[in-house]
XYZ file of C-alpha atoms in Angstrom:
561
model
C -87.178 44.279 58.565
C -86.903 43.726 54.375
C -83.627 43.669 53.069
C -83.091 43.939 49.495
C -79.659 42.237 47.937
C -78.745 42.733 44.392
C -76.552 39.790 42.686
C -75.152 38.599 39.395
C -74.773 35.375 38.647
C -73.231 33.710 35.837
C -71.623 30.332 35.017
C -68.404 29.054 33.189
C -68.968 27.444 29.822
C -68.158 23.833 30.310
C -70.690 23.969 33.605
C -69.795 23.033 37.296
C -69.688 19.447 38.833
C -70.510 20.171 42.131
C -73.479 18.198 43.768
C -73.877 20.999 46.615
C -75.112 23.523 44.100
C -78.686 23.790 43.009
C -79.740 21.872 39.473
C -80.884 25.117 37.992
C -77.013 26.863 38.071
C -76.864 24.676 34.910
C -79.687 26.585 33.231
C -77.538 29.267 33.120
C -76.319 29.994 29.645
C -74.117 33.401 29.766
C -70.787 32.966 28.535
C -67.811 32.486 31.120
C -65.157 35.183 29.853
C -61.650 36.279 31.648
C -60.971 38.640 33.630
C -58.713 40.864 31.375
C -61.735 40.931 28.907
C -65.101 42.377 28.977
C -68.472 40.513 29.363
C -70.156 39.544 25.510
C -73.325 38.885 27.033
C -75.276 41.000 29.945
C -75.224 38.935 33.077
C -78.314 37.379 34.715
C -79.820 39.816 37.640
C -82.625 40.104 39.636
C -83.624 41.058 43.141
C -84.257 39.039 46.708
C -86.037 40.364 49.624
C -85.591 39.032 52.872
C -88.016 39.927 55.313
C -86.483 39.664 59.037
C -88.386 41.192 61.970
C -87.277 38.620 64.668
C -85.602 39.699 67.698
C -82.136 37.968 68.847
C -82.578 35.413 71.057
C -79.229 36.082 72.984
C -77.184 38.766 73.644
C -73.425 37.978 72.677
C -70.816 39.762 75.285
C -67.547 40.336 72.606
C -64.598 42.909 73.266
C -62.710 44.876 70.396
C -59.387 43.644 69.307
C -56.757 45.882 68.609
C -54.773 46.262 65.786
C -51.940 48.122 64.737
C -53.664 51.450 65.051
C -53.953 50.718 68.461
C -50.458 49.610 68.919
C -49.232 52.251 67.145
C -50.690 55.903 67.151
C -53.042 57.340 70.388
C -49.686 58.632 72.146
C -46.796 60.870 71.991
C -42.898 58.910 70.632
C -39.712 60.417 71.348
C -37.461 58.299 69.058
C -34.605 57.285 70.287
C -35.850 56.797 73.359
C -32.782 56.251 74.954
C -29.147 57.614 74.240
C -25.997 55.906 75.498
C -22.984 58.593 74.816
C -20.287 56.424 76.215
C -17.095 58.814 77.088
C -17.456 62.210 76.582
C -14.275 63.949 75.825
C -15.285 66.730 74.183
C -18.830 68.274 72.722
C -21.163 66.030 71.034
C -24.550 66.738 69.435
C -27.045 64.229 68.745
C -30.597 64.424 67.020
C -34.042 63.113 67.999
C -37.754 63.183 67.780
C -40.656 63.869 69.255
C -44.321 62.454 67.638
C -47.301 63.045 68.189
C -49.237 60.426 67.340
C -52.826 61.272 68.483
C -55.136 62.303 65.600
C -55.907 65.355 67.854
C -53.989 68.496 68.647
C -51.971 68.076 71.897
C -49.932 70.481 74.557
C -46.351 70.767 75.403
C -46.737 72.090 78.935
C -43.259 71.721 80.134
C -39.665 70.334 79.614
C -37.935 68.803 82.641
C -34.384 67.607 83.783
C -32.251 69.303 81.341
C -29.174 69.261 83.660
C -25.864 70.983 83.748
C -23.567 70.611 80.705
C -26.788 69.932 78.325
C -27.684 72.168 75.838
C -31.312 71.260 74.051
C -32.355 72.956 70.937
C -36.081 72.548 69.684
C -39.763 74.205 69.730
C -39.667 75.424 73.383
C -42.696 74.562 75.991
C -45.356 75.729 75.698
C -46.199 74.553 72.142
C -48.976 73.137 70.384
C -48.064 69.604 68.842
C -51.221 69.337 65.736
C -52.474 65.957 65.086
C -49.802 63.484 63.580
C -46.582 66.450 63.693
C -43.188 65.576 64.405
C -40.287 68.021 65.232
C -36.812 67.171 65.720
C -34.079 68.044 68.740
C -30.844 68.664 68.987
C -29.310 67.519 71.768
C -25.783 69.600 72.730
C -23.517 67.414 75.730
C -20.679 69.008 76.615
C -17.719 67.982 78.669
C -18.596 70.495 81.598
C -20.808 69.290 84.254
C -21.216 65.856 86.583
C -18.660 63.089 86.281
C -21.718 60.718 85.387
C -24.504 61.372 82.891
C -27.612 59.854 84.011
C -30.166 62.183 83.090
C -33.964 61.763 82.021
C -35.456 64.255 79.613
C -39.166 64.617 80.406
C -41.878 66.493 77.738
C -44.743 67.146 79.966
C -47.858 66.616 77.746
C -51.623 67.497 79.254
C -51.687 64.051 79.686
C -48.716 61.810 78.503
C -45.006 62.249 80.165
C -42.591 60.234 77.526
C -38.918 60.838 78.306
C -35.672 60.629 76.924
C -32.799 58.528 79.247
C -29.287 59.885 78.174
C -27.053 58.040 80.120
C -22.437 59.078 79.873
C -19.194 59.190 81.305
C -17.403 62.776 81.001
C -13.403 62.130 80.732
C -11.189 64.697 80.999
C -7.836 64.394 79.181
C -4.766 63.789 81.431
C -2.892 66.006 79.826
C 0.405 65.998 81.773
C 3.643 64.752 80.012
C 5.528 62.036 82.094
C 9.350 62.395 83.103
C 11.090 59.777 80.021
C 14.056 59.712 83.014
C 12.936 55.948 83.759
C 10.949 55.793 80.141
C 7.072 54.708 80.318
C 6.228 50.902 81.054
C 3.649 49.091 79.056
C 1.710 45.492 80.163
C -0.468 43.287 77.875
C -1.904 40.634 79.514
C -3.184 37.715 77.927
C -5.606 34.663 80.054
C -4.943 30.912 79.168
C -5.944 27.983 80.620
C -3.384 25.290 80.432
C -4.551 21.453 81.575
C -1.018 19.429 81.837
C -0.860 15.508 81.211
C 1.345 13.055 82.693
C 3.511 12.987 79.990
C 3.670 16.709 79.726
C 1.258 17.248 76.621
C -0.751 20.614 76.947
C -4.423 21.852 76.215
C -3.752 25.585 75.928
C -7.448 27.497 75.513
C -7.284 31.593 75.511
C -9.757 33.013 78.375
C -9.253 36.916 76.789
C -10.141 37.917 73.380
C -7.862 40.599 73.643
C -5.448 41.281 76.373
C -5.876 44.091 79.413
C -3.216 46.470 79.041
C -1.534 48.958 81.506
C 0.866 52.168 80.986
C 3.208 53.022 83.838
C 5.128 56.334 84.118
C 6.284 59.081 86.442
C 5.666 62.686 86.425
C 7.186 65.689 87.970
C 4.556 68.463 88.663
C 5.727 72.086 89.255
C 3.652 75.059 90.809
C 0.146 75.769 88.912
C 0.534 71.942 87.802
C 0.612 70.494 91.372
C -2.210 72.084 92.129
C -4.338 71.242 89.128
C -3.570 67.690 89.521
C -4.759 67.991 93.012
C -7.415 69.296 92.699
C -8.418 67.124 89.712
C -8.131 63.635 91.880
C -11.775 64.749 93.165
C -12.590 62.572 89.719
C -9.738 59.702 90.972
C -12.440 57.255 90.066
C -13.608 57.951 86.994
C -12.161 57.545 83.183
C -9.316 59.778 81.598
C -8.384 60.499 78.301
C -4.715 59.300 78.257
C -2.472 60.393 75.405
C -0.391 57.702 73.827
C 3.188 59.313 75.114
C 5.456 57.257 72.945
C 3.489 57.667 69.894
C 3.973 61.425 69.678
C 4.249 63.330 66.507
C 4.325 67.207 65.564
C 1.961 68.855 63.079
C 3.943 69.939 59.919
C 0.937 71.592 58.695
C -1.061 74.504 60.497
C -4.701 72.558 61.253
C -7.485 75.750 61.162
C -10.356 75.785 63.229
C -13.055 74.224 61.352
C -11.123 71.598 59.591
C -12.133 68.454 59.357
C -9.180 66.585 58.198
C -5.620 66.565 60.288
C -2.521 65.734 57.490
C -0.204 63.733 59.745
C 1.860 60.041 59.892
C -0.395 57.272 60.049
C 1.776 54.289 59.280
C 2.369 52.074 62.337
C 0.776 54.386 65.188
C -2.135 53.172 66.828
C -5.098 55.210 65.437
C -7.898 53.424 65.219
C -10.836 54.594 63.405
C -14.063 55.990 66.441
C -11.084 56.249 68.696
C -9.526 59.091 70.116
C -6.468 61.615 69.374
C -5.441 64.546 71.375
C -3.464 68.272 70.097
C -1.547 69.288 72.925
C -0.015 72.564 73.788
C 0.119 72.534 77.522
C -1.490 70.990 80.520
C -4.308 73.617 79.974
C -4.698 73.927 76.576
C -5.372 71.021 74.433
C -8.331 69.505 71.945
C -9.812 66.181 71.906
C -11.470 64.492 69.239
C -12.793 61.620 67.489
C -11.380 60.003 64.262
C -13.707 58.760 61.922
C -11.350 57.525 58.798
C -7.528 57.039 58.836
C -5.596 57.305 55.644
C -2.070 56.968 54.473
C -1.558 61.291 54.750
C -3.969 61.988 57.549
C -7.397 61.705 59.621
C -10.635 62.379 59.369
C -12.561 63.634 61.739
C -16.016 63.383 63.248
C -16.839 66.812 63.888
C -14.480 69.716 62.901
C -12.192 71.469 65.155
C -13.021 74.058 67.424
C -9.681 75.875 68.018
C -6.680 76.825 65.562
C -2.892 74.838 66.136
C 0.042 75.722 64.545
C 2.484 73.814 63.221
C 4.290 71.890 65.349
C 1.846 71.214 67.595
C 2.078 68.026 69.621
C -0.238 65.447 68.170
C -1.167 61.650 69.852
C -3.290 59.107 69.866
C -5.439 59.046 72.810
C -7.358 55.816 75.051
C -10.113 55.973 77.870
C -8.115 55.026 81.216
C -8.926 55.126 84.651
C -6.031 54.347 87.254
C -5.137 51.088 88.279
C -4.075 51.860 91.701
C -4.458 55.576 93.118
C -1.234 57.469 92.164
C 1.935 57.136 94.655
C 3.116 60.443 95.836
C 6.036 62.141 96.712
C 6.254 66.061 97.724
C 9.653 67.431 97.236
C 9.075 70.829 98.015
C 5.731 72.642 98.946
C 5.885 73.737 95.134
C 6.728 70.805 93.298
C 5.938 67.094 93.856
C 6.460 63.672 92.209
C 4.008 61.041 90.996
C 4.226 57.768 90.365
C 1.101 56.502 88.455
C -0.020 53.056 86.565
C -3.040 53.388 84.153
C -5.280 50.447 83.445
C -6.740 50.650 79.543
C -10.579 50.887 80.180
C -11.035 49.678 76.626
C -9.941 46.092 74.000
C -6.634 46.197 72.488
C -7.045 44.693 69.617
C -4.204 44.415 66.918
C -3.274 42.093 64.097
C -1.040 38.997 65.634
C 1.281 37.730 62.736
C 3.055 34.426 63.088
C 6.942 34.857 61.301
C 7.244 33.958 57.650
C 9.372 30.943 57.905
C 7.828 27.875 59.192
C 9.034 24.422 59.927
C 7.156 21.211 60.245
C 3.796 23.246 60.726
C 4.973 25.857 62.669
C 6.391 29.111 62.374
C 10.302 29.739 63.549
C 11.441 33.078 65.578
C 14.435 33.763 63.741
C 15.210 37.544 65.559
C 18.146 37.007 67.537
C 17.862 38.335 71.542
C 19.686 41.255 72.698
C 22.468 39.803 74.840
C 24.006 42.970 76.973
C 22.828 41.290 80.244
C 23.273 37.564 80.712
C 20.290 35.248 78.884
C 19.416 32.438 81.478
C 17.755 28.949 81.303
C 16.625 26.139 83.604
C 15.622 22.834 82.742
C 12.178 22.053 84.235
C 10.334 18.416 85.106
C 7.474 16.616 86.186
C 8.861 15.269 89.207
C 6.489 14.087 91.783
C 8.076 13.566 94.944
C 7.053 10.789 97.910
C 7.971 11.849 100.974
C 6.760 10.370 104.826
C 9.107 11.921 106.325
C 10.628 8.899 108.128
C 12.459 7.393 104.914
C 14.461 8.966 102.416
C 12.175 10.930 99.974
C 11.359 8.815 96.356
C 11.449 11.126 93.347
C 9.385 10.185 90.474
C 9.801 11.701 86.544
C 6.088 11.297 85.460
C 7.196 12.113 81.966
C 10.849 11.726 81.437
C 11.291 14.647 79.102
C 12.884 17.620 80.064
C 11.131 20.778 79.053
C 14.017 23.768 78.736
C 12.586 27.524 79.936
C 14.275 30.221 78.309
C 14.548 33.911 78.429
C 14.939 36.091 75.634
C 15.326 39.444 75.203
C 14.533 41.793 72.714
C 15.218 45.674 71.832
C 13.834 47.150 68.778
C 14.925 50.622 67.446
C 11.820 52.694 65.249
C 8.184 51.706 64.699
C 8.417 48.937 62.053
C 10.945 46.933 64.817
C 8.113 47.502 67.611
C 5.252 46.867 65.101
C 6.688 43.509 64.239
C 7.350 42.700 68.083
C 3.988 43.592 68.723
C 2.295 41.005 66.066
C 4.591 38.261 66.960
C 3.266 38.480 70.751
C -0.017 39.147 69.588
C 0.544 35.915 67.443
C 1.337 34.038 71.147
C -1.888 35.186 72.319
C -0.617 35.105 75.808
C 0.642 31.454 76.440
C -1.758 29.868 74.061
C 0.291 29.676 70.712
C 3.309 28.011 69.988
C 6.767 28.661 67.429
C 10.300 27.516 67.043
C 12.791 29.295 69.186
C 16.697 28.668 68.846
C 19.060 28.556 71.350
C 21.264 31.198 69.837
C 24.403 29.416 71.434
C 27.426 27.218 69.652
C 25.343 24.044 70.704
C 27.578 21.737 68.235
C 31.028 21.571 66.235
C 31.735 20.774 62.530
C 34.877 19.383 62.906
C 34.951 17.756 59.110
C 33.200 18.518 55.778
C 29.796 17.859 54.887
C 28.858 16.390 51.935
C 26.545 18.139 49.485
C 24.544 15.138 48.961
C 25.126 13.139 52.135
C 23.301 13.835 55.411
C 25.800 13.543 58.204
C 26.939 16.065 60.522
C 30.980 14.753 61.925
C 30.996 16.824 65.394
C 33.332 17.527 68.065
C 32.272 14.763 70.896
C 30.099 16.590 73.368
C 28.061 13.371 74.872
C 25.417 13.753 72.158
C 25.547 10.034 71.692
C 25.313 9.017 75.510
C 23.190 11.177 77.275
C 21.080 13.129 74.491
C 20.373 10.647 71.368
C 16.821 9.526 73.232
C 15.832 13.290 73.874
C 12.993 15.026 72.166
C 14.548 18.370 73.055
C 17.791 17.806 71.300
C 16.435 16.882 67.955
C 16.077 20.012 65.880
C 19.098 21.956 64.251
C 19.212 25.226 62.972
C 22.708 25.684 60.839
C 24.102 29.215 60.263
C 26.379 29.858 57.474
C 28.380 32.856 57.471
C 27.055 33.851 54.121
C 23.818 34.491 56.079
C 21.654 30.889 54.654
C 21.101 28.953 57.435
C 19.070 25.142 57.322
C 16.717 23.794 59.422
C 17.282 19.927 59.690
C 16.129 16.987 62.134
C 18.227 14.719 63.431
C 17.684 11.377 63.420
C 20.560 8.827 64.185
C 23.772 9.353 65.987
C 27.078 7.492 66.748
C 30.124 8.062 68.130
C 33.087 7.175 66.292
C 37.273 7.454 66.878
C 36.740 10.185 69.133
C 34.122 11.992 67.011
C 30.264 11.652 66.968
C 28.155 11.244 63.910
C 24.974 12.662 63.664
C 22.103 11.576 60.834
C 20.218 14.041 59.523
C 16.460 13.836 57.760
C 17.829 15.322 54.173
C 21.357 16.687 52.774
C 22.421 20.230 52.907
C 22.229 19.909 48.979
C 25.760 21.780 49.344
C 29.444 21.493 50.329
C 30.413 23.074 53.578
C 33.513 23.455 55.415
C 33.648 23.816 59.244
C 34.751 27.483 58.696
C 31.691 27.680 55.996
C 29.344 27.241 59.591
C 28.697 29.692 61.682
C 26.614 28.411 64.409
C 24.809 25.222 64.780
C 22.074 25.588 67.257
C 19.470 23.535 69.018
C 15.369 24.387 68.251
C 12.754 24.103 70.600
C 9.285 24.396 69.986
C 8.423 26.761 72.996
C 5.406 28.727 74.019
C 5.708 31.632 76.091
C 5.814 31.021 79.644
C 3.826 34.541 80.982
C 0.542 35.551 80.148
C 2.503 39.103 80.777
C 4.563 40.960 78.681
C 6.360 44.292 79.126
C 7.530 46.543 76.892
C 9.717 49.310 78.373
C 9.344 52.557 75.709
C 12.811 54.161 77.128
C 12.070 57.050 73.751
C 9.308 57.704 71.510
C 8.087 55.172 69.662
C 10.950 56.229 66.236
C 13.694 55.387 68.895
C 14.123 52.080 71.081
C 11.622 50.183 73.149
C 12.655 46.700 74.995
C 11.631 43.666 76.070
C 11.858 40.935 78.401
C 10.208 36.836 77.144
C 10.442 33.618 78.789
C 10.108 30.729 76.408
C 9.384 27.216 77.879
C 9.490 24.029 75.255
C 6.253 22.144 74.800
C 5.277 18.789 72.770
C 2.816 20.298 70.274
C 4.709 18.827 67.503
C 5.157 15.455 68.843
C 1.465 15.093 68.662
């Protein structure tokens, strides 16, 4: 077999050292010119002919690699090919795709397992995909239908089967109103893990990123009610949508269905943008929906709403909740009945945790006095470790020698700047992981004579400061009081007693003159953690009137480190 093979050859000017090529490249004289330019002189040409009759001498077994052609095109996408709704509390739509990717015309035979409480819009079976077309679906999900979405779309090609896996929870919203007799009960709870030395030094390390939180309240369910609720624990195990009670709010605007934009309060409620609110005008007749922007006059919502509400319709921010424990209930009458129920928030609770403003020696100070209708109490706790063989009197050892004071404190806050500010301190805890200053709020010590502006001394009333306290690490920080509202944190760090009086050195002067009667209150402060991961907040109104509060401080040693 003759082959014939054109070529031009041609050579730079200033020749090529290379001893490979042939001696006659060298005789070539055409000019070597760049590429952006245009030959001067016609390049050297000529013909070869190859003659090659022979026969391989082996035959060569090879397979064909793919490429991205292969990886690629040849089949039929649906894109996504899976769709993960989460909770469904109300209609969604969602888009996808269907590709054909053969370079051939193929057949939609069939579409299989559209269930109940789907809705798909598209080119209906049977239809003629052409080579490389693509048509998009609208997929409609609405809250009617199976607790559980687990569903698998199937477009029966001649050949091919792709599927779509949509995969949901539908949650109903619990839309009964509790009885505010006994108010509604909220938990956060945080995890730490606390490793205690010998000397009473902590490692505190937070196992939650944010804490599991519970609402508690009672309800009182008349007639059609009773019923309903009955009949709606068939779902007992799955997810509600559980209105925020004690954030409530009215609509002073009409909202029109349609709208996609609700004016309202937004300042310290908890509506979180992608989370949930509910309208409420009964049991039966309600709208939830999804917020997708929060603003200082209003939300903005993900899809616009389907129903008209007048003003003064009931308005609240809504979580996913399942119950913690099935209700408790109570049948008064074969027409009305009690429940008693605790939902568990199926959901993080994040929110901002803000230490107080004032700080001292590195750490911030809890100013907020308790709430002191029912008595405040405190033990003093130690590491004892006790020897007993129980033949001989018992031998008591104190590992660490330091007392460590525990504390309770509590607190009622009245509107929702109060509760948001109680809310970021505990936050600011983080269960029993963070530490602050905590006073005693008590009379702890007595001016009985003037303090100097520029000398630090305290002249007290003798209380035994001197004998029994002067060595303790718990009796070392003051706060001071005035009763112009100042007050002065100081450390003290000498004391004597003196003709019936005790003296006690401070770290710095007051920089001012006071008078016993200038002093309010001279308390002790205690760096303190909190001594629950828990914390409950009773909401006894909505969240513009009071909500209360129970803490247990207990001192640690973080700032004798």
């Amino acid at each position: 077999m003759a082959e014939k093979l054109a070529v031009q050859l041609t050579a730079p000017q200033g020749g090529i050292d290379n001893p490979n090529l042939s001696g006659g490249v060298y005789e070539i004289t055409s000019a070597w010119h760049p590429y952006s330019q245009s030959l001067a002189e016609p390049m050297l040409s000529g013909t070869i002919v190859r003659n090659n009759s022979n026969k391989p001498s082996r035959e060569i077994k090879a397979s064909l690699i793919t490429s991205f052609s292969d990886d690629y095109y040849h089949r039929v996408h649906i894109s996504p090919s899976q769709l993960e709704l989460g909770n469904i509390a109300s209609t969604q739509e969602v888009t996808f795709y269907v590709w054909n990717a053969h370079f051939t015309q193929k057949r939609l035979t069939a579409i299989i397992g559209i269930s109940e409480g789907l809705v798909l819009d598209g080119k209906k079976a049977p239809y003629d995909y052409q080579a490389l077309e693509e048509q998009q679906y609208k997929l409609t999900v609405t809250p009617d239908g199976s607790s559980v979405i687990d569903d698998s779309i199937v477009f029966a090609f001649d050949e091919e089967r792709p599927s779509i896996i949509i995969t949901g929870d539908r949650i109903v919203a619990f839309a009964f109103m509790p009885n505010w007799q006994d108010g509604i009960t909220e938990t956060l709870e945080w995890s730490t893990d606390i490793l205690t030395s010998e000397s009473g030094f902590e490692q505190r390390s937070a196992l939650y990123l944010t804490p599991r939180r519970t609402l508690e309240a009672d309800f009182i369910l008349h007639q059609n009610q009773r019923q309903y609720f009955n009949n709606m624990m068939s779902w007992g195990a799955r997810n509600w949508a559980i209105p925020l009670w004690h954030y409530i709010q009215t609509l002073t605007i009409a909202a029109q269905q349609g709208d996609n934009f609700i004016g309202c309060t937004t300042q310290d409620i908890e509506f979180s943008e992608g989370g949930l609110i509910l309208l409420y005008r009964d049991f039966t007749t309600y709208e939830i929906t999804e917020v997708s922007a929060i603003s200082e006059d209003g939300l903005t919502l993900k899809r616009s709403l389907q129903a008209d509400w007048k003003k003064g319709t009931r308005l609240y921010p809504a979580k996913s909740a399942c119950f913690a424990k099935q209700p408790s209930l109570s049948r008064k009458t074969d027409n009305l009945q009690l429940a008693s129920i605790e939902f568990f928030i199926d959901d993080t609770n994040p929110f901002k945790g803000v230490a107080p403003e004032e700080t001292y020696l590195g750490f911030p100070v809890f100013m907020m006095r308790p709430e002191e209708s029912n008595d405040l109490t405190s033990q003093y706790q130690r590491l004892l470790e006790t020897v007993d063989n129980k033949m001989a009197l018992p031998l008591v050892f104190d590992k660490s020698t330091y007392s460590f004071l525990v504390q309770s404190y509590r607190w009622l806050g009245m509107g929702r700047t109060e509760q948001r500010q109680f809310r970021e301190f505990i936050y600011f805890l983080n269960g029993q992981q963070k530490a602050a200053w905590i006073p005693s709020h008590a009379d702890d010590l007595t001016v009985v004579d003037i303090v100097s502006a520029t000398e630090p001394v305290l002249v007290i009333a003798p209380c035994g400061y001197k004998r029994f306290a002067s060595n303790d690490p718990d009796k070392k920080h003051l706060v001071i009081y005035l009763n112009d509202g100042t007050h002065y944190f100081r450390k003290i760090i000498d004391s004597e007693a003196i003709d019936g009086k005790e003296r006690l050195a401070l770290d710095s002067p007051l920089g001012k003159q006071l008078k016993p009667s200038d002093i309010r209150r001279i308390c002790y402060m205690r760096l303190c953690r909190s001594n629950s991961d828990s914390v409950e907040i009773s909401h006894v109104t909505d969240s513009e009137g009071l909500a209360a509060s129970q803490l247990t401080f207990k001192r640690v040693r973080d700032n004798e480190l």
